[in-house]
Amino acid sequence: MKSLLNMFRFRLGLVAVLLVTGTVWAQTPAATPAAPPPPTAEERLAALEAYVNNVDPVKGPLVGVAGPGHNAWMMTSAALVLFMTLPGLALFYGGLVRRKNVLSVLAQCLGITGLVTLMWWAFGYSLVFGKSFNSPFLGGTEYFFLKGVTSAPNTDYAYWISQNVFSMYQMMFAIITPALIVGAVAERMKFSAILLFVAIWMVVVYFPLAHMIWGVTGFMNGVWNGDAVIKAIDFAGGTVVHMSSGWSALILCIILGPRLGFGKEKMAPHSLVLCMVGTGMLWVGWYGFNAGSALAADGVAANAFMTTTLAAAVAAFTWGMIEKLSRGHASILGFCSGAVAGLVVITPAAGFVDPTGAIVIGVIAGAVPYLACTKMKSMFRYDDALDTFGVHAVGGTLGALVTGFLATASVNSNLTGSYATKNGLAKLVTDGGLWLEQAKAIGITLVLSILATVVIAYLVKALVGLRPAPEAESQGLDITDHQEEGYIN
Amino acid sequence: MKFITAIIKPFKLDEVKEALSAVGIEGMTVTEVKGYGRQKGHTEIYRGSEYTVDFLPKVKIEIAVTDDLVGKAVEAITKSAKTGKIGDGKIFVMPLEEVIRIRTDERGEAAV
């Protein structure tokens, strides 16, 4: 079709050369005599097959062109992942704080969204997905200011989705990850301190870690880097997103200290209705997060869609039933926590496990984070206000580890693809032993998150201070940090 | 004239109101209040955090009655508000010095 059009334009140009303005010539560079020969029918058919199969077209008329179906799903997925933060996570967390602090949580989510977007545009995307440094730990400078990030695909990552869509999709992950930390430090950290902490943390923790796991030259990218040193797999961000934010959240909330009146005053959620609304939005948005991580509307995405659903529903039910059996009442917060925990634990596994694996994950995701939130927290008495650690760090670590046992090439042939064969991942998946690589990735994520958070927290403390004045904290951050009230009356 | 204050379980309000109308008492003031007596509070658990809620929601009704109706009013409230379980509430009966109807300036029993 396109070549016919070019031919037509060529003839039109010759005949009308004196009548038509130069603009027409500028629009038809392909019409010069040096134009390549039109693709053959075989090449055109092969290109279409490559699109349907989500593989590299190599040559032919579709090289450098995004596929409409894959692009459509990825734009939808990007919007879904943003929806997880705004307003999903904001409402989930907002409902769990006291009414005097509800706006502070919303403001932190909104502020982080803007801040991270600017950082992503300026250098974040390039540091994660560039490769000019040729480094396993950080990307490169070639995409600074999203220069050259156009609608043409970046075939290092996806053959059929526009690079601008890819970069926006990945940006939504970069936004929600630091926003998760807000839950642990809620109700007692200054807005300015949170923004400064996040700005430094993104550069020191998130960008390098995301490159190590997902970058094409990444240190721990077992599936796509034939030279990966650690042959780990992380489908949608168990280590990058949930472990990094969860472990950092624990350290930050310990350095910050407990809320005023912690353990003495009642600090019950002010609205479990908002919390439930937010949970539903997180769950729906997570389809973009997990199924979208296939970076195509293909069979791997379809499998991830199913495993995500199974794990979330089973974990919600498990958490609720444990409460019912052990305390006599299944609580709304229990069901909501279970659903989020299930989604967290299935995240690194979604595109690598089958339905049975998803059910196993659902059951342990309902049980282990439950124990972390109810038993471990009261044993050690740290004030992880909204259980970011109990759900995201515990769930993320658990997910990364069990992915090592449950991943199967039967649902995702990339696990035994050419890169995986070269670096040895394929053998680990078939013969067992992948869990050890997962444990190494867990260790690196843990150490990086903890050490960096200690340093950044004390740095921010020295620069702007971490906590509001005690009277501001007891009055509530809505008024003192934002000069607004969540509810009149 | 007597002034009766009754603290009752919130879900009993409609029954109490009907019982009082049945004995000829028209008009009352209702307030949502919190408090505790022998029932004490209850426990709420949010994940691992357990809170004791000391003050339970109750409804307070206030009525002014003529002396001849005091017995009937107290009986009506007692019967209609009773569940037999702890936390049914209390009735306080106090002497009432004066009642004034603002619209007509009527005083005493005529204003009740």
Coordinates of C-alpha atoms in Angstrom, one line a residue:
Chain A
M1 CA 0.0 0.0 0.0
K2 CA 2.7 2.4 1.1
S3 CA 4.9 1.6 -2.0
L4 CA 1.9 2.2 -4.3
L5 CA 1.4 5.5 -2.7
N6 CA 5.0 6.4 -3.2
M7 CA 4.9 5.5 -6.9
F8 CA 1.8 7.6 -7.3
R9 CA 3.5 10.5 -5.6
F10 CA 6.6 10.1 -7.8
R11 CA 4.5 10.4 -11.0
L12 CA 2.5 13.3 -9.6
G13 CA 5.7 15.0 -8.7
L14 CA 7.1 14.7 -12.2
V15 CA 4.0 15.9 -14.0
A16 CA 3.3 18.7 -11.6
V17 CA 6.7 19.9 -10.9
L18 CA 6.0 23.5 -12.0
L19 CA 2.6 23.7 -10.4
V20 CA 3.1 22.2 -7.0
T21 CA 5.0 24.0 -4.2
G22 CA 8.3 22.8 -2.9
T23 CA 6.5 21.5 0.2
V24 CA 5.3 18.5 -1.7
W25 CA 8.9 17.7 -2.6
A26 CA 9.9 18.0 1.0
Q27 CA 7.2 15.5 1.9
T28 CA 8.3 12.9 -0.6
P29 CA 11.9 12.1 -0.1
A30 CA 11.3 8.5 -1.0
A31 CA 10.5 9.6 -4.5
T32 CA 14.1 10.3 -5.4
P33 CA 15.7 8.0 -8.0
A34 CA 17.9 6.4 -5.2
A35 CA 14.8 4.9 -3.5
P36 CA 15.2 1.2 -2.5
P37 CA 13.3 -1.3 -4.4
P38 CA 9.8 -1.9 -3.1
P39 CA 9.5 -4.9 -0.7
T40 CA 8.4 -8.2 -2.2
A41 CA 5.2 -9.8 -1.3
E42 CA 7.2 -12.4 0.8
E43 CA 8.9 -9.6 2.8
R44 CA 5.6 -7.9 3.4
L45 CA 4.0 -11.1 4.6
A46 CA 7.0 -12.0 6.8
A47 CA 6.8 -8.5 8.4
L48 CA 3.2 -9.0 9.2
E49 CA 3.9 -12.5 10.7
A50 CA 6.6 -10.9 12.8
Y51 CA 4.1 -8.4 14.1
V52 CA 1.5 -11.1 15.0
N53 CA 4.2 -13.3 16.6
N54 CA 5.9 -10.3 18.4
V55 CA 9.3 -11.1 16.9
D56 CA 11.9 -9.0 15.1
P57 CA 10.8 -8.1 11.5
V58 CA 14.6 -7.9 10.7
K59 CA 13.9 -6.3 7.3
G60 CA 11.0 -5.3 5.1
P61 CA 8.5 -2.4 5.2
L62 CA 7.6 -2.7 8.9
V63 CA 11.2 -2.1 10.3
G64 CA 11.0 0.9 12.6
V65 CA 7.3 0.9 12.7
A66 CA 5.2 0.3 15.8
G67 CA 2.5 -2.3 15.7
P68 CA -1.0 -0.8 16.4
G69 CA -2.3 -3.6 18.6
H70 CA 0.8 -3.9 20.8
N71 CA 1.0 -0.1 21.0
A72 CA -2.6 0.1 22.0
W73 CA -2.2 -2.3 24.8
M74 CA 0.9 -0.6 26.1
M75 CA -0.7 2.8 26.1
T76 CA -3.6 1.3 28.1
S77 CA -1.1 -0.4 30.4
A78 CA 0.8 2.8 31.0
A79 CA -2.4 4.6 32.0
L80 CA -3.4 1.7 34.2
V81 CA -0.1 1.8 36.1
L82 CA -0.5 5.6 36.6
F83 CA -4.0 4.8 37.9
M84 CA -2.4 2.6 40.5
T85 CA -0.7 5.7 42.0
L86 CA -3.3 8.3 41.2
P87 CA -5.6 7.7 42.8
G88 CA -5.3 4.0 43.7
L89 CA -2.4 4.0 46.1
A90 CA -3.2 7.6 47.3
L91 CA -6.7 6.4 48.4
F92 CA -5.5 3.1 49.8
Y93 CA -2.9 4.9 52.0
G94 CA -5.2 8.0 52.5
G95 CA -7.9 5.9 54.0
L96 CA -5.5 4.2 56.4
V97 CA -4.2 7.4 58.1
R98 CA -6.0 9.6 60.6
R99 CA -8.4 12.2 59.1
K100 CA -6.0 15.1 59.9
N101 CA -3.3 13.6 57.6
V102 CA -5.4 12.4 54.6
L103 CA -4.3 15.2 52.3
S104 CA -0.7 14.9 53.2
V105 CA -0.6 11.4 51.7
L106 CA -2.4 12.6 48.6
A107 CA 0.0 15.5 48.3
Q108 CA 3.0 13.2 48.6
C109 CA 1.7 10.9 45.8
L110 CA 1.0 13.9 43.6
G111 CA 4.3 15.6 44.4
I112 CA 6.3 12.4 43.7
T113 CA 4.5 12.0 40.4
G114 CA 5.6 15.4 39.2
L115 CA 9.1 15.2 40.6
V116 CA 9.8 11.7 39.1
T117 CA 8.4 12.7 35.7
L118 CA 10.8 15.6 35.5
M119 CA 13.7 13.4 36.5
W120 CA 12.7 10.7 34.1
W121 CA 12.5 13.2 31.2
A122 CA 15.9 14.8 32.0
F123 CA 18.0 11.7 32.7
G124 CA 16.1 8.9 34.4
Y125 CA 15.0 7.0 31.3
S126 CA 18.4 7.2 29.8
L127 CA 20.2 6.0 32.9
V128 CA 17.9 3.0 33.1
F129 CA 17.4 2.0 29.4
G130 CA 20.3 3.7 27.6
K131 CA 23.4 1.6 26.9
S132 CA 26.1 4.2 26.0
F133 CA 28.0 3.5 29.3
N134 CA 28.1 -0.2 28.2
S135 CA 27.8 -0.9 31.9
P136 CA 25.9 -3.6 33.8
F137 CA 25.0 -1.1 36.5
L138 CA 23.8 2.1 34.7
G139 CA 22.5 2.8 31.3
G140 CA 23.8 5.8 29.3
T141 CA 23.4 9.4 28.3
E142 CA 22.0 9.0 24.8
Y143 CA 18.3 9.5 25.8
F144 CA 18.9 12.5 28.1
F145 CA 15.8 14.9 27.8
L146 CA 14.1 12.0 25.9
K147 CA 16.2 13.0 22.9
G148 CA 15.6 10.6 20.1
V149 CA 12.7 8.9 21.9
T150 CA 10.2 8.8 19.1
S151 CA 7.3 6.7 18.0
A152 CA 9.7 4.2 16.4
P153 CA 10.4 1.1 18.5
N154 CA 13.6 0.7 20.5
T155 CA 14.2 -2.9 19.5
D156 CA 16.6 -3.5 22.4
Y157 CA 13.4 -3.8 24.5
A158 CA 10.4 -4.4 22.2
Y159 CA 10.0 -4.9 18.5
W160 CA 6.5 -3.5 18.1
I161 CA 5.9 -0.7 20.6
S162 CA 6.9 2.9 20.2
Q163 CA 9.8 4.0 22.3
N164 CA 7.9 7.0 23.6
V165 CA 5.2 4.7 24.8
F166 CA 7.8 2.3 26.3
S167 CA 9.5 5.2 28.1
M168 CA 6.1 6.5 29.5
Y169 CA 5.1 3.0 30.6
Q170 CA 8.4 2.5 32.5
M171 CA 8.0 6.0 34.0
M172 CA 4.8 4.9 35.7
F173 CA 6.9 2.2 37.6
A174 CA 9.4 4.8 38.6
I175 CA 6.6 6.9 40.0
I176 CA 4.8 4.3 42.0
T177 CA 8.0 2.8 43.6
P178 CA 9.0 5.8 45.8
A179 CA 5.3 6.5 46.4
L180 CA 5.1 3.1 48.1
I181 CA 7.6 4.3 50.7
V182 CA 5.2 7.0 51.8
G183 CA 3.1 4.3 53.6
A184 CA 5.8 3.6 56.2
V185 CA 6.6 7.2 57.1
A186 CA 3.0 8.5 56.8
E187 CA 1.7 11.1 59.3
R188 CA 5.1 12.3 60.5
M189 CA 7.6 13.3 57.7
K190 CA 7.8 16.7 56.2
F191 CA 6.7 17.2 52.6
S192 CA 10.0 18.9 51.7
A193 CA 12.0 16.1 53.3
I194 CA 10.0 13.4 51.4
L195 CA 10.6 15.1 48.1
L196 CA 14.3 15.6 48.7
F197 CA 14.7 12.0 49.9
V198 CA 12.9 10.7 46.8
A199 CA 14.9 12.8 44.4
I200 CA 18.2 11.4 45.8
W201 CA 16.9 7.9 46.3
M202 CA 15.8 7.6 42.6
V203 CA 19.3 8.4 41.4
V204 CA 21.1 6.2 43.9
V205 CA 18.8 3.2 44.2
Y206 CA 16.0 3.0 41.6
F207 CA 17.8 4.0 38.3
P208 CA 20.8 1.7 38.9
L209 CA 18.6 -1.2 40.2
A210 CA 16.2 -0.9 37.3
H211 CA 19.0 -1.0 34.8
M212 CA 20.6 -4.0 36.5
I213 CA 17.4 -6.0 36.3
W214 CA 15.8 -4.7 33.1
G215 CA 18.5 -2.9 31.2
V216 CA 19.7 -4.7 28.0
T217 CA 23.2 -4.7 29.5
G218 CA 22.0 -5.3 33.0
F219 CA 23.9 -7.1 35.7
M220 CA 21.0 -9.3 36.8
N221 CA 18.9 -9.4 33.6
G222 CA 18.9 -13.2 33.0
V223 CA 16.2 -13.2 30.3
W224 CA 17.5 -10.5 27.9
N225 CA 21.2 -10.1 28.6
G226 CA 23.3 -13.0 27.3
D227 CA 26.2 -11.6 29.4
A228 CA 24.3 -11.3 32.7
V229 CA 26.5 -12.1 35.7
I230 CA 23.5 -13.0 37.9
K231 CA 21.0 -15.0 35.9
A232 CA 18.0 -13.7 37.8
I233 CA 14.5 -13.0 36.5
D234 CA 12.0 -10.4 37.6
F235 CA 8.9 -10.1 35.4
A236 CA 7.3 -6.9 36.6
G237 CA 9.4 -5.6 39.5
G238 CA 9.5 -7.8 42.7
T239 CA 13.0 -6.6 43.4
V240 CA 13.1 -3.3 41.6
V241 CA 9.8 -2.0 42.8
H242 CA 8.6 -3.8 45.9
M243 CA 11.8 -4.9 47.6
S244 CA 13.6 -1.7 47.0
S245 CA 10.7 0.5 48.3
G246 CA 9.8 -1.9 51.1
W247 CA 13.3 -2.3 52.6
S248 CA 14.0 1.4 52.2
A249 CA 10.7 2.2 53.9
L250 CA 11.7 0.1 56.9
I251 CA 15.0 1.8 57.4
L252 CA 13.5 5.3 56.8
C253 CA 10.7 4.7 59.3
I254 CA 13.2 3.5 61.9
I255 CA 15.5 6.5 61.4
L256 CA 12.5 8.8 61.5
G257 CA 11.2 7.3 64.7
P258 CA 7.6 6.4 65.6
R259 CA 4.6 8.8 65.4
L260 CA 3.9 10.9 68.5
G261 CA 1.7 8.9 70.7
F262 CA 2.5 5.6 69.0
G263 CA 1.3 2.7 71.1
K264 CA -0.7 5.1 73.4
E265 CA -3.1 6.9 71.2
K266 CA -5.7 5.3 68.9
M267 CA -4.3 5.5 65.3
A268 CA -7.0 3.6 63.5
P269 CA -7.7 4.2 59.8
H270 CA -10.1 7.1 59.3
S271 CA -11.8 5.5 56.3
L272 CA -11.7 1.9 55.3
V273 CA -14.2 2.8 52.6
L274 CA -11.5 4.9 50.8
C275 CA -9.0 2.1 51.5
M276 CA -11.3 -0.4 49.8
V277 CA -11.8 1.9 46.8
G278 CA -8.1 2.4 46.5
T279 CA -7.5 -1.4 46.7
G280 CA -9.9 -2.0 43.8
M281 CA -8.1 0.6 41.7
L282 CA -4.7 -1.0 42.6
W283 CA -5.9 -4.4 41.6
V284 CA -7.3 -3.2 38.2
G285 CA -4.2 -1.1 37.6
W286 CA -2.0 -4.1 38.3
Y287 CA -3.2 -5.7 35.1
G288 CA -1.2 -3.0 33.3
F289 CA 1.7 -3.5 35.7
N290 CA 1.9 -7.2 35.3
A291 CA 0.3 -8.2 31.9
G292 CA 1.8 -5.0 30.4
S293 CA 5.3 -6.1 31.5
A294 CA 5.2 -8.5 28.5
L295 CA 5.7 -5.3 26.5
A296 CA 3.2 -6.6 24.0
A297 CA -0.3 -7.9 23.7
D298 CA 1.0 -11.4 23.3
G299 CA 0.6 -14.8 24.9
V300 CA 3.0 -14.0 27.8
A301 CA 0.8 -11.0 28.6
A302 CA -2.3 -13.2 28.5
N303 CA -0.7 -15.7 30.9
A304 CA 0.4 -12.9 33.3
F305 CA -3.2 -11.6 33.2
M306 CA -4.5 -14.9 34.4
T307 CA -1.8 -15.5 37.1
T308 CA -2.3 -12.0 38.5
T309 CA -6.0 -12.5 38.9
L310 CA -5.6 -15.9 40.6
A311 CA -2.9 -14.8 43.0
A312 CA -4.7 -11.7 44.1
A313 CA -8.1 -13.3 44.7
V314 CA -6.6 -16.3 46.5
A315 CA -4.4 -14.1 48.7
A316 CA -7.3 -11.8 49.7
F317 CA -9.4 -14.8 50.6
T318 CA -6.5 -16.5 52.5
W319 CA -5.8 -13.4 54.6
G320 CA -9.5 -12.9 55.4
M321 CA -10.0 -16.6 56.3
I322 CA -6.9 -16.6 58.6
E323 CA -8.5 -13.7 60.5
K324 CA -11.9 -15.4 60.6
L325 CA -10.4 -18.6 62.0
S326 CA -7.9 -17.1 64.4
R327 CA -9.8 -14.0 65.6
G328 CA -13.4 -14.7 64.7
H329 CA -13.8 -11.8 62.2
A330 CA -12.7 -11.4 58.6
S331 CA -11.9 -7.7 58.3
I332 CA -12.2 -5.4 55.3
L333 CA -8.6 -4.3 55.9
G334 CA -7.6 -8.0 56.0
F335 CA -9.2 -8.7 52.6
C336 CA -7.6 -5.5 51.1
S337 CA -4.2 -6.3 52.5
G338 CA -4.4 -9.8 51.2
A339 CA -5.3 -8.7 47.7
V340 CA -2.3 -6.2 47.6
A341 CA 0.0 -8.8 49.1
G342 CA -1.1 -11.3 46.4
L343 CA -0.4 -8.8 43.7
V344 CA 3.0 -8.0 45.2
V345 CA 4.1 -11.6 45.4
I346 CA 2.9 -12.5 41.9
T347 CA 4.6 -9.4 40.4
P348 CA 8.1 -11.0 39.7
A349 CA 6.4 -14.3 38.7
A350 CA 3.4 -13.2 36.7
G351 CA 4.9 -14.0 33.2
F352 CA 6.9 -17.0 34.3
V353 CA 4.5 -19.3 36.2
D354 CA 1.4 -21.4 35.3
P355 CA -2.0 -21.3 37.1
T356 CA -0.9 -23.8 39.7
G357 CA 2.1 -21.7 40.5
A358 CA -0.2 -18.7 40.8
I359 CA -2.5 -20.4 43.3
V360 CA 0.5 -21.5 45.4
I361 CA 1.7 -17.9 45.4
G362 CA -1.7 -16.7 46.4
V363 CA -1.8 -18.9 49.5
I364 CA 1.6 -18.0 50.7
A365 CA 1.0 -14.3 49.9
G366 CA -2.0 -14.4 52.1
A367 CA -0.2 -16.1 55.0
V368 CA 3.4 -14.8 55.2
P369 CA 2.7 -11.0 55.0
Y370 CA -0.1 -11.5 57.4
L371 CA 2.3 -12.8 60.0
A372 CA 4.8 -10.0 59.2
C373 CA 2.1 -7.3 59.7
T374 CA 0.5 -8.8 62.8
K375 CA 3.3 -10.7 64.7
M376 CA 6.7 -9.4 63.6
K377 CA 5.8 -5.7 63.7
S378 CA 4.5 -5.9 67.3
M379 CA 7.5 -8.0 68.3
F380 CA 10.1 -5.4 67.1
R381 CA 7.8 -2.4 67.7
Y382 CA 8.9 -0.3 64.7
D383 CA 6.3 2.2 63.4
D384 CA 5.7 1.1 59.8
A385 CA 2.5 3.1 59.8
L386 CA 0.7 1.6 56.9
D387 CA 2.7 -1.7 56.6
T388 CA 4.8 -0.9 53.5
F389 CA 7.5 -3.2 54.9
G390 CA 5.1 -6.0 55.9
V391 CA 3.4 -6.1 52.5
H392 CA 5.9 -4.8 50.0
A393 CA 9.3 -5.8 51.3
V394 CA 8.2 -9.2 52.8
G395 CA 6.0 -9.9 49.8
G396 CA 8.5 -8.7 47.2
T397 CA 11.3 -10.8 48.7
L398 CA 9.1 -13.8 49.0
G399 CA 7.9 -13.3 45.4
A400 CA 11.5 -13.0 44.0
L401 CA 12.5 -16.2 45.8
V402 CA 9.5 -18.4 44.9
T403 CA 9.8 -17.3 41.3
G404 CA 13.0 -19.2 41.3
F405 CA 11.1 -22.4 42.2
L406 CA 8.0 -22.0 40.2
A407 CA 9.1 -20.4 36.9
T408 CA 8.5 -22.6 33.9
A409 CA 9.5 -22.2 30.2
S410 CA 6.2 -23.8 29.3
V411 CA 4.5 -20.4 29.7
N412 CA 7.3 -18.2 28.5
S413 CA 9.8 -19.5 25.9
N414 CA 12.1 -16.5 26.6
L415 CA 13.3 -18.5 29.7
T416 CA 15.0 -20.9 27.3
G417 CA 15.7 -18.3 24.5
S418 CA 19.0 -17.5 22.9
Y419 CA 20.1 -15.0 25.7
A420 CA 19.1 -17.4 28.4
T421 CA 20.9 -20.2 26.7
K422 CA 24.0 -18.1 26.4
N423 CA 24.2 -17.0 30.0
G424 CA 23.0 -20.3 31.5
L425 CA 19.6 -19.3 32.7
A426 CA 17.9 -21.8 30.4
K427 CA 19.8 -24.7 32.1
L428 CA 18.8 -23.4 35.6
V429 CA 15.1 -23.2 34.6
T430 CA 15.1 -26.7 33.2
D431 CA 17.4 -28.4 35.8
G432 CA 16.6 -26.3 38.9
G433 CA 18.8 -24.0 40.8
L434 CA 17.3 -20.7 39.6
W435 CA 16.4 -19.9 43.2
L436 CA 20.1 -19.3 44.1
E437 CA 20.4 -16.7 41.4
Q438 CA 17.2 -15.1 42.7
A439 CA 18.7 -15.1 46.2
K440 CA 21.7 -13.3 44.9
A441 CA 19.5 -10.6 43.2
I442 CA 17.6 -10.4 46.5
G443 CA 20.9 -9.8 48.4
I444 CA 22.1 -7.1 46.1
T445 CA 18.7 -5.3 46.2
L446 CA 18.6 -5.5 50.0
V447 CA 22.1 -4.2 50.6
L448 CA 21.8 -1.4 48.1
S449 CA 18.4 -0.3 49.4
I450 CA 19.4 -0.4 53.1
L451 CA 22.8 1.2 52.8
A452 CA 21.6 4.0 50.5
T453 CA 18.6 4.8 52.6
V454 CA 20.7 5.1 55.8
V455 CA 23.0 7.6 54.0
I456 CA 20.2 9.6 52.2
A457 CA 18.1 9.8 55.3
Y458 CA 20.8 11.3 57.5
L459 CA 21.8 13.6 54.6
V460 CA 18.2 14.9 54.3
K461 CA 18.0 15.2 58.0
A462 CA 21.1 17.4 58.0
L463 CA 19.9 19.5 55.1
V464 CA 16.2 20.2 55.8
G465 CA 15.2 18.0 58.8
L466 CA 13.0 15.0 58.6
R467 CA 10.1 15.7 61.0
P468 CA 7.7 18.5 61.5
A469 CA 7.6 20.3 64.8
P470 CA 5.7 18.2 67.5
E471 CA 2.8 20.7 67.6
A472 CA 2.5 20.5 63.8
E473 CA 2.5 16.8 63.9
S474 CA -0.2 16.6 66.5
Q475 CA -2.3 19.2 64.7
G476 CA -2.0 17.2 61.5
L477 CA 0.1 17.6 58.3
D478 CA -2.9 18.6 56.2
I479 CA -3.1 22.1 57.8
T480 CA 0.6 22.6 58.7
D481 CA 2.1 21.3 55.4
H482 CA -0.6 22.1 52.9
Q483 CA -2.9 24.6 54.5
E484 CA -6.0 22.6 53.6
E485 CA -8.4 20.3 55.4
G486 CA -9.6 17.0 53.9
Y487 CA -13.0 17.2 55.4
I488 CA -14.9 20.3 56.5
N489 CA -16.6 19.3 59.8
Chain B
M1 CA -43.3 18.4 86.2
K2 CA -40.3 16.1 85.6
F3 CA -37.5 16.1 83.1
I4 CA -36.5 12.7 81.9
T5 CA -33.2 11.9 80.3
A6 CA -32.8 8.4 78.9
I7 CA -29.6 6.9 77.4
I8 CA -30.6 4.0 75.1
K9 CA -29.2 1.8 72.4
P10 CA -29.3 3.7 69.1
F11 CA -31.3 1.0 67.2
K12 CA -34.0 1.2 69.8
L13 CA -34.9 4.8 69.1
D14 CA -37.8 4.2 66.9
E15 CA -39.5 1.8 69.3
V16 CA -39.0 4.2 72.2
K17 CA -40.5 7.0 70.2
E18 CA -43.5 5.0 69.3
A19 CA -44.0 3.8 72.8
L20 CA -43.9 7.3 74.2
S21 CA -46.3 8.6 71.6
A22 CA -48.7 5.8 72.6
V23 CA -48.8 7.1 76.1
G24 CA -49.5 10.6 75.0
I25 CA -46.0 12.2 75.1
E26 CA -45.5 14.4 72.1
G27 CA -42.1 15.8 71.4
M28 CA -38.6 14.9 72.4
T29 CA -35.1 16.0 71.9
V30 CA -32.6 13.4 70.5
T31 CA -28.8 13.6 70.6
E32 CA -26.2 11.1 69.4
V33 CA -23.8 10.7 72.3
K34 CA -20.9 8.5 73.3
G35 CA -20.3 7.0 76.7
Y36 CA -19.8 3.9 78.8
G37 CA -21.2 2.2 81.8
R38 CA -21.0 -1.5 82.8
Q39 CA -20.8 -2.5 79.1
K40 CA -17.4 -0.9 78.8
G41 CA -16.0 -0.4 75.3
H42 CA -15.1 -2.9 72.6
T43 CA -11.9 -3.8 70.7
E44 CA -11.0 -2.9 67.2
I45 CA -8.2 -4.6 65.3
Y46 CA -6.5 -3.1 62.2
R47 CA -4.0 -5.7 60.9
G48 CA -1.7 -6.0 63.9
S49 CA -2.9 -2.9 65.8
E50 CA -5.5 -3.5 68.6
Y51 CA -7.4 -0.5 70.0
T52 CA -9.9 -0.4 72.9
V53 CA -12.8 1.8 72.1
D54 CA -13.9 3.1 75.5
F55 CA -16.9 5.2 74.4
L56 CA -19.7 3.5 72.6
P57 CA -22.3 5.3 70.5
K58 CA -25.6 5.8 72.3
V59 CA -28.7 7.9 71.8
K60 CA -29.8 10.4 74.5
I61 CA -33.5 11.4 74.5
E62 CA -34.8 14.2 76.6
I63 CA -38.5 14.8 77.4
A64 CA -40.4 17.0 79.8
V65 CA -43.6 15.4 81.2
T66 CA -46.4 16.4 83.6
D67 CA -46.3 14.6 87.0
D68 CA -49.2 12.3 86.1
L69 CA -47.4 10.9 83.1
V70 CA -44.0 10.2 84.7
G71 CA -44.8 6.6 85.6
K72 CA -46.2 5.8 82.2
A73 CA -43.3 7.5 80.4
V74 CA -40.7 5.6 82.4
E75 CA -42.5 2.3 81.9
A76 CA -42.8 3.0 78.1
I77 CA -39.1 3.6 77.8
T78 CA -38.1 0.7 80.0
K79 CA -40.3 -1.7 78.0
S80 CA -39.4 -0.5 74.5
A81 CA -35.6 0.0 75.0
K82 CA -35.0 -3.3 76.8
T83 CA -33.0 -6.1 75.2
G84 CA -32.0 -7.8 78.4
K85 CA -28.4 -7.5 77.5
I86 CA -25.7 -5.4 79.1
G87 CA -25.6 -1.8 77.7
D88 CA -29.4 -1.2 77.5
G89 CA -28.9 2.2 79.1
K90 CA -30.3 4.3 81.9
I91 CA -33.2 6.7 82.7
F92 CA -32.7 9.7 84.8
V93 CA -35.8 11.5 86.3
M94 CA -35.3 15.1 87.6
P95 CA -37.6 17.7 89.0
L96 CA -38.4 20.5 86.5
E97 CA -38.9 24.0 87.8
E98 CA -40.4 25.8 84.9
V99 CA -41.3 25.3 81.2
I100 CA -42.0 28.1 78.8
R101 CA -43.4 27.8 75.3
I102 CA -41.6 30.5 73.3
R103 CA -44.3 31.1 70.7
T104 CA -47.2 31.7 73.1
D105 CA -45.4 32.6 76.3
E106 CA -47.4 29.8 78.1
R107 CA -45.9 28.6 81.3
G108 CA -45.9 25.5 83.5
E109 CA -47.9 22.3 82.7
A110 CA -49.7 24.1 79.9
A111 CA -46.4 24.5 78.1
V112 CA -45.2 20.9 78.5

